[in-house]
């Protein structure tokens, strides 16, 4: 709303300056900065700690009466709820009355048309105060500033001198870990970190909630001494590898990577693509058995992605293919299948067909909250579609950014794209290039923090790096690992980063995005 992107003629000011884009304050270099910094201010601890005072003024006990006078919170009497009801003046004679007041006695008068217009103008121009909801002071919000002095608090601004690496878990198979899914919410039947190797051997590694305030959900004294991840016993004991090995043949030309797999939010099913028959398939993580085959593409399916899940486990699944199209499917959390009807013998139909690419689709990201799918083909620009299948725009990268390989999108509408040869771009959802950078590593995995403020990257040189997403300012470099990084994911509380390594192990890192929070660095 700050940019005259359509080039409308908005006129000329008295000083002969053409009215165009909104003039921004000196601290905002571009409109995106203005929005981002204002959001940071509104969500800041400083504002959070005083939010109750604003509620008192607008909705609470300081809205009317002596407290309102003391707080200098008094407005024109017509703006208060109940002082005037224009709808009740239904008498047409009253609305069409002549200019003068008609006084029938010293205590009675009729409203003139001008007075009614004045009341309407007052309300239209200055608004009306909302309903008074509270007559007692609103309690202050529990803020991280208040809690940071509690002993053993794991919350914001608590300076925990923790080591970077929590643990390393080496699987008996030396096959590179190409996919990691950390569905660790305490209410799940099996909170776990699901890993899949290049040889399509998967493991359901139990998650123990070791980080937590005593009394918080999921915290248990019995688990307090545990490391956060416990290796899948069927893999550790080599006793049930047949329940963990996907043996169905994939197309020989497919390169197995993180995009070939999706794990459902309850850890109970794995979706895998790349099969020679142009399908993707659903497997139970409990038994390793095939539960569904999904057809729809005209060539081999090359990538899969899952949206965030709704209550009940429903979500969108997107499949991309060598046929240069993408198909949007609906995963039923209730029936644990693609589609709505478990009794139908027909193959499920996609919700939408997404077209526009000229080459094989190799990476995709889907955001249900925004209703968008962002995809990249082997060559050419990334495309933005709606979940109904409409093509919105192409994200044209800078020069030399022609081969997208990884995509991550935040619910705030920022899209990070990694291109071949270490090049990154950050686009707004309107297609504006906001930032770009080039690094020396061949990146294999990227992810955004839940608030979209931080980007985490890892690649062949085995180093995890943390960046500020808006401008790619480097925030932290973790100690290098002895093998390349192939995949990564964050625990539900955003405090543990799990990476899948080319050596066949996973590494759990302590991560605390609040360390790099502007308030923590500048104020506390």
XYZ file of C-alpha atoms in Angstrom:
524
model
C 0.000 0.000 0.000
C 3.045 2.292 0.108
C 3.952 1.837 -3.571
C 2.149 3.213 -6.617
C 2.946 0.008 -8.498
C 0.272 0.618 -11.163
C 1.595 4.097 -11.999
C -1.648 5.936 -11.292
C -1.672 9.690 -11.837
C -2.182 10.936 -8.272
C -1.662 14.605 -9.078
C 0.913 17.254 -8.149
C 1.398 18.964 -4.791
C 1.451 22.754 -4.340
C 5.265 22.642 -4.326
C 5.065 20.945 -7.763
C 6.283 17.573 -6.446
C 4.504 14.684 -8.192
C 2.496 12.507 -5.802
C 3.692 8.919 -6.216
C 5.057 6.375 -3.698
C 4.594 7.123 0.006
C 7.551 9.026 1.473
C 9.123 6.825 4.147
C 10.975 7.909 7.310
C 14.786 7.904 7.114
C 15.103 4.618 9.053
C 13.264 2.627 6.341
C 15.203 2.220 3.102
C 12.261 0.530 1.357
C 8.580 -0.194 2.094
C 9.399 -3.770 3.105
C 11.747 -2.407 5.785
C 9.002 -0.088 7.033
C 6.556 -2.991 7.422
C 9.138 -5.352 8.949
C 10.416 -2.850 11.520
C 6.882 -1.805 12.502
C 5.966 -5.472 12.972
C 9.046 -5.960 15.137
C 8.042 -2.946 17.223
C 4.429 -4.091 17.641
C 5.537 -7.610 18.591
C 8.337 -6.382 20.864
C 8.575 -7.078 24.558
C 8.396 -3.347 25.262
C 4.940 -3.205 23.671
C 3.843 -6.559 25.112
C 4.563 -5.381 28.641
C 2.298 -2.353 28.207
C -0.455 -3.877 26.106
C -2.834 -4.059 29.076
C -2.666 -0.276 29.482
C -3.851 0.211 25.917
C -6.705 -2.252 26.523
C -7.694 -0.238 29.620
C -7.907 2.951 27.536
C -9.769 1.563 24.527
C -11.989 -1.200 25.924
C -11.564 -0.963 29.671
C -12.126 1.017 32.818
C -10.315 4.137 31.536
C -12.698 4.532 28.593
C -15.347 6.503 30.491
C -15.915 8.285 33.768
C -13.424 9.835 36.200
C -10.641 7.383 35.192
C -10.989 8.518 31.561
C -10.698 12.164 32.665
C -7.592 11.367 34.736
C -6.033 9.539 31.760
C -6.820 12.430 29.344
C -8.925 9.937 27.387
C -12.081 12.028 26.803
C -13.669 12.551 23.383
C -16.655 14.347 21.864
C -19.844 13.032 23.433
C -21.269 11.914 20.069
C -18.451 9.384 19.619
C -19.527 7.259 22.576
C -21.645 4.175 22.135
C -25.319 4.803 22.890
C -25.138 8.611 22.801
C -26.787 8.782 19.390
C -28.508 6.325 17.120
C -29.034 7.761 13.655
C -31.018 4.698 12.586
C -33.669 5.563 15.171
C -34.362 8.901 13.447
C -36.725 7.347 10.955
C -39.292 10.142 10.741
C -38.844 11.683 7.256
C -40.246 14.973 8.561
C -37.439 15.076 11.108
C -34.843 14.570 8.367
C -36.372 17.182 6.046
C -37.070 19.835 8.661
C -36.465 23.516 7.764
C -33.415 25.429 8.942
C -34.769 26.906 12.173
C -35.442 25.024 15.411
C -39.141 24.734 16.214
C -39.402 25.345 19.927
C -42.688 24.255 21.435
C -41.740 24.987 25.006
C -38.581 25.925 26.945
C -37.603 22.244 27.366
C -38.363 20.786 23.930
C -36.852 21.340 20.487
C -36.720 19.504 17.180
C -33.488 18.685 15.354
C -32.804 20.469 12.101
C -31.497 18.779 8.998
C -28.136 20.503 9.482
C -27.792 19.104 12.991
C -28.427 15.567 11.765
C -25.834 16.081 9.017
C -23.371 17.367 11.607
C -23.883 14.253 13.738
C -23.355 12.013 10.702
C -20.223 13.941 9.720
C -18.842 13.727 13.263
C -19.226 9.936 13.305
C -17.973 9.428 9.739
C -14.877 11.568 10.261
C -13.905 10.666 13.822
C -15.507 7.269 14.331
C -17.108 5.914 17.456
C -15.502 4.440 20.541
C -15.909 0.649 20.797
C -18.045 -1.058 23.393
C -16.717 -0.853 26.944
C -15.902 -4.472 27.760
C -14.141 -4.173 31.119
C -14.682 -2.116 34.262
C -11.562 -3.349 36.085
C -7.871 -3.047 35.120
C -6.778 -5.682 32.607
C -3.957 -7.908 33.948
C -0.545 -7.502 32.274
C 0.559 -10.127 29.801
C 3.104 -12.686 31.000
C 6.168 -11.420 29.242
C 9.573 -12.874 28.601
C 11.019 -9.796 30.295
C 9.217 -10.817 33.494
C 10.089 -14.476 33.174
C 13.743 -14.195 32.230
C 14.783 -13.904 35.877
C 13.141 -17.166 36.922
C 15.582 -19.989 37.716
C 15.766 -22.734 35.097
C 13.716 -20.686 32.641
C 14.301 -21.841 29.067
C 12.396 -18.868 27.718
C 13.340 -15.781 25.784
C 16.472 -13.784 26.677
C 17.743 -16.417 29.107
C 21.454 -16.632 28.391
C 22.086 -20.356 28.369
C 25.725 -21.189 27.893
C 24.925 -24.436 26.137
C 27.205 -26.321 23.845
C 26.414 -26.108 20.155
C 26.218 -29.862 19.577
C 23.890 -31.926 21.766
C 24.487 -35.381 20.291
C 25.501 -37.413 17.260
C 23.563 -40.545 16.338
C 25.307 -42.950 13.939
C 23.126 -45.469 12.119
C 24.545 -48.949 11.328
C 23.889 -48.321 7.646
C 26.444 -45.905 6.216
C 23.978 -44.659 3.625
C 23.609 -40.841 3.605
C 20.598 -39.519 5.544
C 18.743 -37.641 2.816
C 15.531 -36.677 4.663
C 14.819 -35.572 8.248
C 11.330 -34.858 9.633
C 11.109 -33.694 13.253
C 7.478 -34.059 14.315
C 8.117 -33.719 18.034
C 4.932 -32.264 19.537
C 4.294 -33.851 22.962
C 0.637 -34.706 22.204
C 1.599 -37.050 19.343
C 1.328 -40.800 19.928
C 4.970 -41.084 18.888
C 6.896 -37.800 18.981
C 9.831 -38.687 16.745
C 12.523 -37.651 14.326
C 11.919 -39.709 11.184
C 14.963 -40.185 8.968
C 15.255 -41.701 5.498
C 18.539 -42.741 3.904
C 19.655 -42.694 0.301
C 18.998 -46.461 0.161
C 15.402 -45.770 1.362
C 15.885 -47.268 4.799
C 13.773 -45.212 7.210
C 13.924 -44.965 11.004
C 11.405 -43.676 13.558
C 13.695 -42.272 16.244
C 11.829 -41.478 19.460
C 11.964 -37.876 20.656
C 12.390 -37.130 24.375
C 11.364 -33.653 25.433
C 14.445 -32.803 27.493
C 14.170 -29.030 27.149
C 11.312 -27.611 29.155
C 10.229 -25.797 32.257
C 9.134 -28.081 35.073
C 5.403 -28.449 34.869
C 5.309 -27.496 31.185
C 3.500 -29.842 28.771
C 5.657 -32.770 27.773
C 8.203 -32.321 30.554
C 8.931 -35.374 32.634
C 11.484 -35.954 35.380
C 11.866 -39.527 34.107
C 13.075 -38.178 30.790
C 15.183 -35.353 32.157
C 18.437 -37.319 31.897
C 17.765 -38.606 28.377
C 19.371 -37.323 25.237
C 16.649 -35.885 23.002
C 16.744 -38.586 20.281
C 16.637 -42.332 20.823
C 17.540 -44.525 17.863
C 14.765 -46.655 16.363
C 15.200 -50.027 18.151
C 14.477 -51.974 14.943
C 17.463 -50.249 13.328
C 19.690 -50.270 16.417
C 19.201 -54.003 17.032
C 19.137 -54.849 13.343
C 16.093 -56.925 14.270
C 13.367 -55.487 12.062
C 15.075 -53.908 9.093
C 12.464 -55.552 6.835
C 9.868 -53.280 8.478
C 11.989 -50.233 7.671
C 13.277 -50.904 4.146
C 11.375 -49.620 1.102
C 12.156 -52.186 -1.595
C 9.903 -50.995 -4.444
C 11.972 -50.074 -7.479
C 12.563 -46.420 -8.244
C 13.419 -45.109 -11.683
C 17.159 -45.539 -12.202
C 17.614 -41.976 -13.410
C 16.198 -40.476 -10.191
C 18.677 -38.908 -7.798
C 17.432 -39.625 -4.278
C 17.320 -36.406 -2.228
C 15.240 -34.698 0.461
C 12.527 -33.763 -2.060
C 11.700 -37.430 -2.713
C 10.052 -37.894 0.703
C 7.280 -36.433 2.842
C 6.434 -37.587 6.381
C 2.922 -36.913 7.697
C 2.590 -34.713 10.787
C 1.733 -37.695 13.031
C 4.870 -39.658 11.926
C 2.673 -42.589 10.837
C 3.137 -42.457 7.060
C 5.877 -41.721 4.550
C 5.121 -40.587 1.001
C 7.810 -41.439 -1.545
C 8.189 -40.520 -5.223
C 10.511 -41.437 -8.095
C 8.923 -44.742 -9.120
C 9.213 -45.968 -12.707
C 5.424 -46.253 -13.102
C 4.959 -42.442 -12.656
C 3.296 -42.848 -9.254
C 4.096 -41.757 -5.757
C 3.333 -44.111 -2.877
C 2.278 -44.081 0.755
C 3.901 -46.426 3.306
C 3.106 -47.105 6.961
C 6.031 -46.276 9.261
C 4.797 -48.897 11.716
C 4.913 -51.862 9.339
C 6.809 -50.558 6.317
C 3.957 -51.806 4.125
C 2.573 -50.020 1.083
C -0.857 -48.518 1.832
C -1.646 -46.457 -1.294
C -0.405 -45.830 -4.842
C -1.292 -42.463 -6.393
C -1.244 -41.883 -10.161
C -1.774 -38.633 -12.025
C 1.407 -37.573 -13.827
C 2.511 -38.443 -17.363
C 6.148 -38.905 -16.348
C 8.217 -39.819 -13.283
C 7.340 -37.864 -10.112
C 10.484 -35.980 -9.062
C 9.529 -34.070 -5.892
C 6.966 -33.907 -3.087
C 6.060 -31.288 -0.485
C 3.604 -31.045 2.402
C 1.839 -27.969 3.768
C 1.399 -27.296 7.463
C -1.289 -29.546 8.934
C -4.768 -28.554 10.041
C -6.418 -29.894 13.191
C -6.963 -33.594 12.559
C -3.863 -33.954 10.400
C -5.359 -32.833 7.068
C -2.895 -31.095 4.768
C -2.009 -30.420 1.151
C 0.492 -32.571 -0.715
C 2.079 -31.273 -3.923
C 3.798 -33.548 -6.433
C 6.091 -32.268 -9.189
C 7.094 -34.267 -12.237
C 9.253 -34.561 -15.310
C 6.096 -33.791 -17.271
C 6.668 -30.134 -16.166
C 3.424 -30.006 -14.154
C 2.514 -30.104 -10.485
C -0.554 -31.712 -8.935
C -2.129 -30.584 -5.659
C -3.599 -33.373 -3.510
C -5.445 -33.469 -0.213
C -4.227 -35.744 2.567
C -6.997 -36.929 4.885
C -5.672 -37.168 8.441
C -8.767 -39.103 9.429
C -8.486 -41.817 6.773
C -4.672 -41.651 6.298
C -4.971 -41.535 2.523
C -4.740 -39.124 -0.371
C -8.377 -38.225 -1.081
C -11.574 -38.213 0.973
C -13.131 -41.626 0.406
C -11.334 -44.728 1.741
C -14.011 -47.017 0.274
C -13.685 -45.823 -3.305
C -11.872 -48.172 -5.667
C -11.097 -45.258 -8.007
C -7.747 -43.529 -7.912
C -7.959 -40.173 -6.117
C -8.196 -37.051 -8.260
C -5.932 -34.048 -7.683
C -7.492 -30.848 -6.364
C -5.621 -28.745 -8.952
C -3.211 -29.024 -11.894
C -0.431 -26.409 -11.890
C 1.144 -25.638 -15.254
C 3.585 -23.118 -16.663
C 7.008 -24.758 -16.381
C 8.932 -25.783 -19.502
C 11.211 -28.315 -17.818
C 11.212 -31.020 -15.152
C 10.014 -29.747 -11.755
C 12.663 -30.405 -9.104
C 11.657 -28.390 -6.004
C 8.413 -27.140 -4.529
C 7.033 -25.567 -1.354
C 3.374 -25.184 -0.350
C 1.869 -22.848 2.276
C -1.762 -23.520 3.206
C -1.997 -20.322 5.255
C -1.197 -18.167 2.224
C -2.873 -20.585 -0.195
C 0.217 -20.626 -2.414
C 2.503 -23.116 -4.150
C 6.009 -22.005 -5.197
C 7.884 -24.339 -7.523
C 11.156 -24.489 -9.420
C 12.034 -26.379 -12.580
C 15.423 -27.610 -13.788
C 15.772 -24.375 -15.746
C 13.920 -21.096 -15.755
C 12.126 -18.922 -13.198
C 10.255 -20.187 -10.163
C 6.471 -19.937 -10.431
C 3.864 -18.888 -7.863
C 0.462 -20.605 -8.116
C -2.623 -20.447 -5.950
C -3.834 -23.729 -4.467
C -6.739 -23.555 -6.920
C -4.257 -23.805 -9.798
C -4.057 -20.187 -11.005
C -0.609 -18.977 -12.075
C 0.053 -15.689 -10.272
C 3.568 -14.740 -11.330
C 7.098 -15.821 -12.122
C 9.944 -15.037 -9.707
C 12.692 -13.842 -12.029
C 16.024 -14.242 -10.299
C 19.027 -11.975 -10.818
C 21.580 -12.690 -13.515
C 23.139 -16.189 -13.259
C 20.236 -17.384 -11.071
C 18.719 -19.734 -13.632
C 18.723 -23.141 -11.947
C 16.632 -23.216 -8.746
C 17.327 -26.152 -6.427
C 15.726 -25.404 -3.013
C 12.701 -23.328 -1.957
C 11.461 -22.263 1.479
C 8.482 -19.948 2.050
C 7.323 -18.259 5.272
C 3.736 -17.516 6.260
C 4.692 -13.809 6.176
C 5.038 -14.176 2.418
C 8.804 -14.227 1.945
C 10.267 -16.798 -0.378
C 13.914 -17.923 -0.134
C 15.249 -19.652 -3.257
C 18.625 -21.353 -3.535
C 20.085 -21.599 -7.027
C 23.016 -23.633 -8.287
C 26.539 -22.479 -7.379
C 25.771 -20.963 -3.970
C 23.346 -18.215 -5.011
C 20.421 -17.179 -2.792
C 17.528 -14.801 -3.455
C 14.776 -13.497 -1.180
C 11.536 -12.524 -2.935
C 8.386 -10.947 -1.610
C 5.247 -12.832 -2.516
C 4.539 -10.027 -5.003
C 7.652 -11.016 -6.914
C 9.963 -8.223 -5.750
C 13.597 -9.217 -5.231
C 14.422 -8.082 -1.681
C 17.948 -9.460 -1.172
C 20.537 -11.763 -2.712
C 23.843 -13.348 -1.738
C 26.428 -15.824 -2.958
C 28.299 -18.327 -0.760
C 31.052 -20.839 -1.431
C 29.226 -23.911 -0.148
C 27.128 -26.207 -2.326
C 23.962 -25.986 -0.221
C 21.808 -29.117 0.184
C 19.262 -28.014 2.808
C 17.603 -24.753 3.847
C 14.840 -23.934 6.311
C 13.216 -20.865 7.839
C 12.429 -20.377 11.521
C 8.722 -20.415 12.357
C 8.515 -16.611 12.417
C 10.280 -16.331 9.058
C 13.005 -14.086 10.505
C 15.939 -16.521 10.331
C 17.329 -18.792 7.622
C 19.384 -21.914 8.376
C 21.556 -23.472 5.659
C 23.777 -26.536 5.372
C 25.679 -28.208 2.561
C 28.613 -30.238 1.336
C 31.174 -28.522 3.570
C 29.331 -29.776 6.697
C 28.766 -26.342 8.238
C 25.427 -25.084 9.568
C 25.032 -21.321 9.152
C 22.300 -18.998 10.445
C 21.322 -15.876 8.498
C 18.918 -12.989 8.924
C 16.349 -13.772 6.236
C 15.459 -10.199 5.238
C 18.964 -9.160 4.161
C 21.115 -12.335 4.435
C 23.229 -10.895 7.237
C 25.233 -13.768 8.733
C 24.334 -14.370 12.387
C 26.192 -17.538 13.399
C 28.399 -20.354 12.127
C 28.285 -23.706 13.917
C 31.394 -25.880 14.244
C 32.008 -27.881 11.074
C 30.970 -31.535 10.905
C 33.116 -34.284 9.405
C 30.639 -34.954 6.590
C 28.336 -33.039 4.275
C 24.806 -32.060 5.323
C 22.003 -33.577 3.236
C 18.825 -32.604 5.146
C 17.664 -30.717 8.231
C 14.605 -29.933 10.340
C 13.696 -28.099 13.568
C 11.946 -29.491 16.639
C 8.488 -28.096 17.392
C 9.841 -25.676 20.012
C 12.495 -24.310 17.597
C 15.232 -25.176 20.087
C 16.852 -28.209 18.471
C 18.138 -28.447 14.906
C 18.571 -31.971 13.515
C 20.742 -32.501 10.440
C 21.065 -35.599 8.251
C 24.662 -36.275 7.237
C 26.306 -37.862 4.205
C 28.121 -40.213 6.625
C 24.876 -41.921 7.664
C 24.438 -40.128 10.993
C 22.275 -37.347 12.384
C 23.537 -34.459 14.504
C 21.386 -32.512 16.983
C 22.383 -28.873 17.561
C 21.236 -26.476 20.256
C 19.650 -23.493 18.555
C 18.052 -20.434 20.124
C 16.885 -17.857 17.600
C 16.314 -15.401 20.460
C 20.096 -15.039 20.757
C 19.993 -13.081 17.511
C 16.767 -11.241 18.331
C 17.246 -7.465 18.026
C 15.824 -6.802 21.515
C 18.093 -9.376 23.137
C 21.161 -7.903 21.447
C 20.333 -4.222 21.816
C 18.582 -4.000 25.152
C 19.190 -6.961 27.413
